[in-house]
Short mmCIF file of C-alpha atoms and ligand atoms in Angstrom, two decimals:
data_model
loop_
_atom_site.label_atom_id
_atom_site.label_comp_id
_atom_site.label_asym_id
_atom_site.label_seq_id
_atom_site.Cartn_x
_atom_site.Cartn_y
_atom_site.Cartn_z
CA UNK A 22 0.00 0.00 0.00
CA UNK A 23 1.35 3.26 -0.92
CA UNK A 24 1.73 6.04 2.01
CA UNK A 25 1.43 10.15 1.56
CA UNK A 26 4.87 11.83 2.76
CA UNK A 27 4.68 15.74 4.21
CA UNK A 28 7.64 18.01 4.74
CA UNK A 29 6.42 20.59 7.43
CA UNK A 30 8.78 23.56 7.25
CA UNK A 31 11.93 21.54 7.14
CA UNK A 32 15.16 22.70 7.75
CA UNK A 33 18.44 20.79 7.97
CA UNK A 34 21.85 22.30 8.87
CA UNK A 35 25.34 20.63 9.39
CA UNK A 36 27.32 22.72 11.01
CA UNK A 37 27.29 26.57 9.31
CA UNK A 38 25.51 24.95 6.19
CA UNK A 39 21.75 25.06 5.67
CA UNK A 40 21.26 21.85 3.76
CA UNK A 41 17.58 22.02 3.17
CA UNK A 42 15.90 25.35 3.79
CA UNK A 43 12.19 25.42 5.05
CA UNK A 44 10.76 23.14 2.69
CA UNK A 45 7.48 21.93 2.53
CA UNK A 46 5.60 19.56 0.40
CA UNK A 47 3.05 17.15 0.09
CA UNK A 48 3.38 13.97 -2.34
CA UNK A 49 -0.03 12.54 -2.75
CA UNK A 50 -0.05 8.33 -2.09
CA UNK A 51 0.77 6.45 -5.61
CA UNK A 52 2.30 9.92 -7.05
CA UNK A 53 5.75 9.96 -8.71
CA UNK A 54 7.19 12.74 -7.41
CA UNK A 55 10.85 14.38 -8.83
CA UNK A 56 12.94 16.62 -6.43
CA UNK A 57 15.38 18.62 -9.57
CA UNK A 58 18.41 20.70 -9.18
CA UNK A 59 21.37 21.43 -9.84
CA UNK A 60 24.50 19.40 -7.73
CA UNK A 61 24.49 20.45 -3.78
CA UNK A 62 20.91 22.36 -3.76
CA UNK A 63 20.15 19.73 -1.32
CA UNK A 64 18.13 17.03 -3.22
CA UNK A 65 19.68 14.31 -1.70
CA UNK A 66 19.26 15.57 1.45
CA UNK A 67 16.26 15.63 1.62
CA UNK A 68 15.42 12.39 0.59
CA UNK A 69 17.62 11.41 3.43
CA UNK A 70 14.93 13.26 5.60
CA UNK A 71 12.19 11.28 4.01
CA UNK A 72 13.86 7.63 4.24
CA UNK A 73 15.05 8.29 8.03
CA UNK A 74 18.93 8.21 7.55
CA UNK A 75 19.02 11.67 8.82
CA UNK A 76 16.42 13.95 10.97
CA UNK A 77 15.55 17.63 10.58
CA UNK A 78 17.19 20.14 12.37
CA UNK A 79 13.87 22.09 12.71
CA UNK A 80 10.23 20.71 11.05
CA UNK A 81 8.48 17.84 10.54
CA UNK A 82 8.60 14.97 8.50
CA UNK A 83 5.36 12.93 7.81
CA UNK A 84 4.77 9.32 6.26
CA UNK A 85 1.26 8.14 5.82
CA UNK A 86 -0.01 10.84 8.64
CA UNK A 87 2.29 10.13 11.55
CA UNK A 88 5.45 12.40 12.20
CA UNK A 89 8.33 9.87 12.20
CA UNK A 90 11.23 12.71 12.63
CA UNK A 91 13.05 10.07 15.16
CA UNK A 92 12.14 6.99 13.56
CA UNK A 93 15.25 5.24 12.57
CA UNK A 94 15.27 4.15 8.55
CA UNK A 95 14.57 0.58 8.83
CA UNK A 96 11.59 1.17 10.89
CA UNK A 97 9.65 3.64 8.41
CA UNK A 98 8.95 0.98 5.31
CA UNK A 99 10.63 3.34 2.80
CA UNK A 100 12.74 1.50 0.40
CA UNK A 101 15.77 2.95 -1.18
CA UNK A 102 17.69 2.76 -4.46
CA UNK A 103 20.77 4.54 -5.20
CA UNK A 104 23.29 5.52 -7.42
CA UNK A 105 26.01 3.10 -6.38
CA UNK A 106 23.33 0.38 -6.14
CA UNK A 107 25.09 -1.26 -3.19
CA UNK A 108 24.08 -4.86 -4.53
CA UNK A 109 26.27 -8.04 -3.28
CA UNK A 110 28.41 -8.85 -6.67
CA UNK A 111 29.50 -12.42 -5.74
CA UNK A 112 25.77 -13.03 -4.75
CA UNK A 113 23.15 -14.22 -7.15
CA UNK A 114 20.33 -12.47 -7.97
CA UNK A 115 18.01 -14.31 -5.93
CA UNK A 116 19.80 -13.72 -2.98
CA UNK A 117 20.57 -10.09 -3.56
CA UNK A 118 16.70 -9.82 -3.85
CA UNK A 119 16.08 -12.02 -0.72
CA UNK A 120 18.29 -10.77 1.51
CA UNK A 121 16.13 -8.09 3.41
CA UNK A 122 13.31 -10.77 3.28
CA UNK A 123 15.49 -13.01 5.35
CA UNK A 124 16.48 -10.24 7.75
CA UNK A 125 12.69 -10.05 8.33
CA UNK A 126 12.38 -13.55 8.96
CA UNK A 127 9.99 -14.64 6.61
CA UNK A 128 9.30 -18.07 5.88
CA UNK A 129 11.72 -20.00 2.56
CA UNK A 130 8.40 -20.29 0.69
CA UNK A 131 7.21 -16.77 1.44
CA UNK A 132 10.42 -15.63 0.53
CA UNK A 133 10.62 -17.64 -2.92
CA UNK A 134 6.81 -16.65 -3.52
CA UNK A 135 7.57 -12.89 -3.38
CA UNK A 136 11.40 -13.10 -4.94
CA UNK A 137 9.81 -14.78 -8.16
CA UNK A 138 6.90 -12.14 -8.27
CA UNK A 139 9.62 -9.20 -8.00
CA UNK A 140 11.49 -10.96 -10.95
CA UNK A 141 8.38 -11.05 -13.09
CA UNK A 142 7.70 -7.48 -12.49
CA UNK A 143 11.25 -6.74 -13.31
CA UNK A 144 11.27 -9.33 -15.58
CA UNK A 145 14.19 -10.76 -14.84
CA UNK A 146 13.06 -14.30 -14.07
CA UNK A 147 15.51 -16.33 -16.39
CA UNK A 148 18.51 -14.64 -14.49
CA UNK A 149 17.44 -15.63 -10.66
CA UNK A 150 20.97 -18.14 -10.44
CA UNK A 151 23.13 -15.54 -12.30
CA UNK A 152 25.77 -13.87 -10.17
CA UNK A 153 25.24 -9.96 -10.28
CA UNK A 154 29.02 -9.30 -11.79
CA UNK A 155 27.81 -11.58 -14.67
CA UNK A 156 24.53 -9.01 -15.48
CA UNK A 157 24.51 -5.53 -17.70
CA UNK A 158 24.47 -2.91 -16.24
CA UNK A 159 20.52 -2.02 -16.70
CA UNK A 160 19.75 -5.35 -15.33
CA UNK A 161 21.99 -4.43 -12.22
CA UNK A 162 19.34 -1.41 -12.38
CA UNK A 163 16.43 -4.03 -12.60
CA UNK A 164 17.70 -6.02 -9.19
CA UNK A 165 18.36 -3.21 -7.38
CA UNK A 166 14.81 -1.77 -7.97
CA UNK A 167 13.68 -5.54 -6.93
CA UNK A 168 15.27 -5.33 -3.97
CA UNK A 169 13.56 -2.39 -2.62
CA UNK A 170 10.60 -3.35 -3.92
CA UNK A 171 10.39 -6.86 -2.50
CA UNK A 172 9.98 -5.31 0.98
CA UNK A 173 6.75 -4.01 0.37
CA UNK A 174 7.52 -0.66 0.86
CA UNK A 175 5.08 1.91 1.32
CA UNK A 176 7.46 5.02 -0.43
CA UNK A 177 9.85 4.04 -2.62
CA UNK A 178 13.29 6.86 -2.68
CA UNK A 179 15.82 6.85 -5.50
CA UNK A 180 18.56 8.96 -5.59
CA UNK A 181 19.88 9.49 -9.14
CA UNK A 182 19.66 5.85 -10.01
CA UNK A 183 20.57 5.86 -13.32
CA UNK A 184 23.53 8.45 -12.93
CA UNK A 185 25.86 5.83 -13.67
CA UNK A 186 24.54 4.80 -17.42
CA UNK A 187 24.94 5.88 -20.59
CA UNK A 188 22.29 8.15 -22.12
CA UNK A 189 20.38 4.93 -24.19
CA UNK A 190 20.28 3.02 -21.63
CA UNK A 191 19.50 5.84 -19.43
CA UNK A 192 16.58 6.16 -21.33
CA UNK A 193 15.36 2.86 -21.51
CA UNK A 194 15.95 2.63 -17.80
CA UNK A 195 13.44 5.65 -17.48
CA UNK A 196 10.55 3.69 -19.51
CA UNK A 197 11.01 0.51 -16.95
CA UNK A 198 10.88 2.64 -13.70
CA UNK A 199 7.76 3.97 -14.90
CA UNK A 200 6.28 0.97 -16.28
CA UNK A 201 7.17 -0.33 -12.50
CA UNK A 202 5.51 2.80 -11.09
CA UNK A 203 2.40 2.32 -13.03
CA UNK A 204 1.56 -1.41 -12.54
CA UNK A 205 2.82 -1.16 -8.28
CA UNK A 206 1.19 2.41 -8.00
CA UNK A 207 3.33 2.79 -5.19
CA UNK A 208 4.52 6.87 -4.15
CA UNK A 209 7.66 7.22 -5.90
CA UNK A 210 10.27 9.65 -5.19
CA UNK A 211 13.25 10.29 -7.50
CA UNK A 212 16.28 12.91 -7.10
CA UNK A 213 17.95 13.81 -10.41
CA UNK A 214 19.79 16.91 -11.90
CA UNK A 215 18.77 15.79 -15.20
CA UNK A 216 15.81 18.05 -16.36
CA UNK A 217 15.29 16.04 -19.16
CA UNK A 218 14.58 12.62 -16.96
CA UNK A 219 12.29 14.45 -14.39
CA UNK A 220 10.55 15.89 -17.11
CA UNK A 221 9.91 12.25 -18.52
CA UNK A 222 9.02 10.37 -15.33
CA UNK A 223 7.18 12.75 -13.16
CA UNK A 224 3.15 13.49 -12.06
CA UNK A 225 5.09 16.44 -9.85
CA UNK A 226 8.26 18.02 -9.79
CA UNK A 227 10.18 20.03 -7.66
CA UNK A 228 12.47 22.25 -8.56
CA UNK A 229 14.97 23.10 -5.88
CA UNK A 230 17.97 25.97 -5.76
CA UNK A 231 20.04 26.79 -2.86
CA UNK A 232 18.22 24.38 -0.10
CA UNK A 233 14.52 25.65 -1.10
CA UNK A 234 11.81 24.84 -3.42
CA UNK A 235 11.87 27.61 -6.04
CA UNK A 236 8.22 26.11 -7.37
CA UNK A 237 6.38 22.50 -7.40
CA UNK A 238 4.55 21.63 -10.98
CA UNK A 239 3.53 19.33 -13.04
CA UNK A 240 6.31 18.99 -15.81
CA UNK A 241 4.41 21.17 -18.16
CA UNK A 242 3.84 23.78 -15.60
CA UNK A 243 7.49 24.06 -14.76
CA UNK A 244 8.98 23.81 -18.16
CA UNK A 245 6.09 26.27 -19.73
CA UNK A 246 4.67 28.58 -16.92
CA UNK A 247 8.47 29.20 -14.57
CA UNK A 248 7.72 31.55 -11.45
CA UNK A 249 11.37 32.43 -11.10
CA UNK A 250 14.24 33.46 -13.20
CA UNK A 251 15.97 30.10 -11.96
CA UNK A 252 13.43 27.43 -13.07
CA UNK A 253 12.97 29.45 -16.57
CA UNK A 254 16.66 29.05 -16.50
CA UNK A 255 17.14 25.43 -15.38
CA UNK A 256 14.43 23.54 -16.75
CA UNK A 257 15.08 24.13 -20.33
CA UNK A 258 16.59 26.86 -22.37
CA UNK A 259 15.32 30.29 -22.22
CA UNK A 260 15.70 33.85 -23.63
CA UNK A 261 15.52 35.84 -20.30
CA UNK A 262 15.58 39.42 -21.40
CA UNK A 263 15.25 42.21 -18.52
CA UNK A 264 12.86 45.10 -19.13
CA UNK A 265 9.84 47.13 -17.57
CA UNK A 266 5.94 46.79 -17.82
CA UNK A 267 3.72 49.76 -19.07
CA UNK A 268 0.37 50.24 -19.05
CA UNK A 269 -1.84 48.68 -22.27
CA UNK A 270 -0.17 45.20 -21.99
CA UNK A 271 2.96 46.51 -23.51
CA UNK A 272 6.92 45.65 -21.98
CA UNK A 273 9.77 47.74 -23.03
CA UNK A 274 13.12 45.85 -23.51
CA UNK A 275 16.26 48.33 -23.98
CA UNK A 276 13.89 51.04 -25.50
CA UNK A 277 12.03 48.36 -27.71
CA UNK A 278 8.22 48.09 -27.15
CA UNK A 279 6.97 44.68 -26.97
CA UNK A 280 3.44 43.35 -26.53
CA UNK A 281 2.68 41.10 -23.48
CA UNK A 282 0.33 39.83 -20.71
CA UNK A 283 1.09 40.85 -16.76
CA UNK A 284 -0.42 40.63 -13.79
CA UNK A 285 -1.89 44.59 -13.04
CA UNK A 286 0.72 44.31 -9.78
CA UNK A 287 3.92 44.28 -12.18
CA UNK A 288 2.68 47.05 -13.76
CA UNK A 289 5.84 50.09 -13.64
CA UNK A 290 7.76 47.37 -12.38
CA UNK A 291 11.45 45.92 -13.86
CA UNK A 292 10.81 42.13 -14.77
CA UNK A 293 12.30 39.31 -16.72
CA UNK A 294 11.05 37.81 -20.03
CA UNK A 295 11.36 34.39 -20.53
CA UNK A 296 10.75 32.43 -24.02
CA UNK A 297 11.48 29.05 -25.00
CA UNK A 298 13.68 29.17 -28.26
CA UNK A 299 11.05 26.42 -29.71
CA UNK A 300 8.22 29.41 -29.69
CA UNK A 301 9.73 31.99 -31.42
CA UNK A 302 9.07 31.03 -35.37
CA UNK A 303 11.68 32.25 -37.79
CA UNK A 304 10.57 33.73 -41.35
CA UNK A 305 11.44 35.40 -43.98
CA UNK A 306 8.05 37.66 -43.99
CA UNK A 307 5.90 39.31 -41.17
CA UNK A 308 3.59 36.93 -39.03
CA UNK A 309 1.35 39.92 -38.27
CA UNK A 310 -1.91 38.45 -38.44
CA UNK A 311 -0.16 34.92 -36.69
CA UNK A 312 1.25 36.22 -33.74
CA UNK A 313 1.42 39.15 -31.07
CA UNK A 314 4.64 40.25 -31.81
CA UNK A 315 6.49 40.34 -35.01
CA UNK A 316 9.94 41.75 -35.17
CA UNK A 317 12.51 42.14 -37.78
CA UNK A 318 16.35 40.78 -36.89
CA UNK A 319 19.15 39.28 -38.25
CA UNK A 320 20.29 36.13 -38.41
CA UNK A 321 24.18 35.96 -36.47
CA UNK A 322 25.36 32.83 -35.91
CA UNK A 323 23.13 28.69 -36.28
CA UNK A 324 23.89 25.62 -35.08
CA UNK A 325 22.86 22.93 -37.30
CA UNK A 326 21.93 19.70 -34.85
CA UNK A 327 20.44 17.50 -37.30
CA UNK A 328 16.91 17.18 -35.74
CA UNK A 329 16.75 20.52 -35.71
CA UNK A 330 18.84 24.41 -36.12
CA UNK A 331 19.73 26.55 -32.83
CA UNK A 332 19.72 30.40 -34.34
CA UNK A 333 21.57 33.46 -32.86
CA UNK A 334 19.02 36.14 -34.07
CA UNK A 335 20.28 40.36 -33.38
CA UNK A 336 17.71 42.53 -32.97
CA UNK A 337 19.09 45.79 -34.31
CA UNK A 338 21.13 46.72 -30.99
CA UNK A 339 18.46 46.11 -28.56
CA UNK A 340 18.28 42.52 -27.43
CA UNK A 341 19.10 38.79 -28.89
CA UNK A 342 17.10 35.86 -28.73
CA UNK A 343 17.89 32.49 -29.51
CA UNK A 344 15.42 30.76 -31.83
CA UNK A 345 15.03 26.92 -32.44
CA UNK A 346 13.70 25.86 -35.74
CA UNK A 347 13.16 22.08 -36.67
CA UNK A 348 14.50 20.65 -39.26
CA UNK A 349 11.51 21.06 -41.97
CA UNK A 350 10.82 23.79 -44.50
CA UNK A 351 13.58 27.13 -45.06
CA UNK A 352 17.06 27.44 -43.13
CA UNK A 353 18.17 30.45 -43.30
CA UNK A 354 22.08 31.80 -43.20
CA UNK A 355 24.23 33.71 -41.57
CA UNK A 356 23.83 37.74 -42.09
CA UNK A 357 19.82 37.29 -43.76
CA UNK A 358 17.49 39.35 -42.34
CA UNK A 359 14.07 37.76 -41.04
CA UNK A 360 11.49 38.33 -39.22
CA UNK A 361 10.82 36.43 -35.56
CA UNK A 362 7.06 35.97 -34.29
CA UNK A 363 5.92 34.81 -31.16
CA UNK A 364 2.91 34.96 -29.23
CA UNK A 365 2.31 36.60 -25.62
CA UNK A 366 0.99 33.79 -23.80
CA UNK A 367 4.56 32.19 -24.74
CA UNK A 368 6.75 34.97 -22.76
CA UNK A 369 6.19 34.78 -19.14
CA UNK A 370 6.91 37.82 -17.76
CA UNK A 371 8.27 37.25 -14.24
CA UNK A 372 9.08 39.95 -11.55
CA UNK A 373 12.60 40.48 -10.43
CA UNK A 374 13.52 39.52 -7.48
CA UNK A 375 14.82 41.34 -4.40
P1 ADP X 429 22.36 17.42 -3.85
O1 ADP X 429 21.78 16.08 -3.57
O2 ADP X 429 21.37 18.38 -4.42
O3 ADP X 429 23.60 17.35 -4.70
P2 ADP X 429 23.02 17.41 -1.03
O4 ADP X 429 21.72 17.25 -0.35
O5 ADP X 429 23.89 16.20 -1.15
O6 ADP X 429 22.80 18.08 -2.46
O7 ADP X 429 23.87 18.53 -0.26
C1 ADP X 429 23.36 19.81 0.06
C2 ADP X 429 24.42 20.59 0.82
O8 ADP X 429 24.65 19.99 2.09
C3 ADP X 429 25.78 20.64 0.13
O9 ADP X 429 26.35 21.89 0.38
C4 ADP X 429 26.55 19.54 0.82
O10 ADP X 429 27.93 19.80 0.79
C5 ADP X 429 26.00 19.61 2.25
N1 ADP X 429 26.03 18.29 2.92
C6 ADP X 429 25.33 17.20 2.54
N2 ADP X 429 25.55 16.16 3.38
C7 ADP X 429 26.42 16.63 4.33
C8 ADP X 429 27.03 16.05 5.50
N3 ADP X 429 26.79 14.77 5.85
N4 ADP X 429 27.87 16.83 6.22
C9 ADP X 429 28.09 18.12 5.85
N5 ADP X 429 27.55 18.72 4.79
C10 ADP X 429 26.71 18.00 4.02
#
């Protein structure tokens, strides 16, 4: 059965250094949940926190209702996967996968009953006899998320799991730890750096900086709507251009009027711009009719990736954006002039901080 987990105002300090930073949270039972940032922000921390191998300083943690701030890991039914995998290599599969059944004292059929079930989920059945330093690498992956798993836990932690793999398999990886999430429906939650793999996993994300959550979203919410200048920057690529909001739905960015929609509070007010490179169409012609803004620039620099172009666009002296075009219809070259369209519900306009 899967449990709800609550961080109540956490904080975690060792020594001078604030760890984790008042954070709070709540991760719904059956949810796969993503904590993403950059390296020493704290993620791993605070899945520490949640799997009881360290308490909070100040705060409360929460699993399935009940504070549990003192309760020692092996006591709170969280199961943990991480990086290094910490599997037995001269062990067999079987026995890497039994081995926290036997500390429980379960009976040899109960154990063999729920070892073989684990392998079928996993499906890794053909390979219970086969030492782990004779498997790949994603099938180390595959008996380490057995292992956890065979415990019956009621959250599930992983701490950058697949940090050690190479992108492909990476990826695969990804596809079989959700296929797992789906069929157990057990709460998930996964620390990564990697945007990209949150992104892909997820129900929620959490995007941290620094020790604190800078905003919780669904992936779509924190790649398309960022509420600071750090997740715009983070999750994704971004144009972040600085400028001020007038009255009429209009932003001025280095003396260039722009249209775009802001709350009435930012109004007078210095803010960021933030657009994805994928909304901002390139052409050779004006949009007008198409889009909110239309703007002539000029075309510096490309990178041609294949799947798709990466352009370094001037416009006149004021500002430069960055402009992703996919691989289908006109490329343009270096030194043409074009036009680049976008509309204003793609440019969130976010205030500037302190
Ligand atoms: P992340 O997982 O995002 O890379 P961590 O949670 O591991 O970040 O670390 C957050 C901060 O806390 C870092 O500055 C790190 O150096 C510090 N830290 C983590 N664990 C300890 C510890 N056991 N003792 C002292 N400092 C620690």
């Amino acid at each position: 059965m899967s449990y709800d987990v609550e961080l109540l105002n956490v904080v975690k300090k060792y020594g001078n250094t604030t760890a984790v930073d008042n954070v709070s949270f709540y991760i719904k039972p059956g949810e796969f949940f993503s904590l993403l940032g950059p390296s020493g922000c704290g993620k791993s921390t605070t899945l520490r926190l949640i799997s009881g191998f360290e308490e909070p300083t100040y705060g409360d943690v929460k699993i399935g209702g009940h504070i549990v701030n003192d309760v020692p890991a092996y006591k709170r039914n969280v199961g943990m996967v991480f990086q290094s995998l910490a599997l037995f290599p001269h062990l067999t599969v079987g026995a890497n996968i039994a081995f926290g059944l036997k500390l429980k004292k379960l009976t040899k059929d109960e154990i063999d009953r729920r070892v073989d079930s684990i392998l079928d989920l996993v499906e890794l059945r053909d390979y219970r006899n086969r030492k782990i330093n004779e498997l790949s690498g994603g099938q180390r992956q595959r008996v380490a998320l057995a292992r956890a798993l065979v415990i019956e836990p009621s959250v599930l932690c992983l701490d950058e799991p697949l940090g050690a793999l190479d992108l492909k398999l990476r990826i695969q990886m990804q596809t079989e730890i959700k296929r797992i999430h789906d069929k157990t429906n057990n709460t998930f939650i996964y620390v990564t750096h990697d945007q990209g793999e949150a992104m892909a996993m997820s129900d929620r994300i959490a995007v941290m900086n620094n020790g604190k959550i800078e905003q919780i979203g669904t992936p779509k919410e924190v790649y398309e709507r960022p509420k600071t200048k750090f997740v715009a920057q983070f999750v994704g690529e971004s144009n972040l251009l600085t400028g001020k909001c007038l009255e009429g739905n209009k932003v001025v960015v280095n003396g260039f009027e722009l249209k775009g929609i802001f709350p009435n509070e930012l109004c007078g007010k210095e803010i960021y711009i933030s657009i994805k490179p994928e909304k901002i169409m390139v052409a050779k012609s004006h949009y007008v009719r198409k889009f909110d803004n239309s703007i002539e620039g000029k075309i510096e620099d490309f990178i041609y990736r294949g799947d798709d172009t990466i352009y370094k666009i001037s416009i006149g002296d004021k500002f430069e954006l960055s402009a992703r075009a996919q691989s289908i219809g006109t490329q343009f070259s270096k030194g043409e002039n074009i036009f680049v369209s976008w509309n204003v519900e793609d440019a969130v306009i976010l205030p500037m901080q302190g």
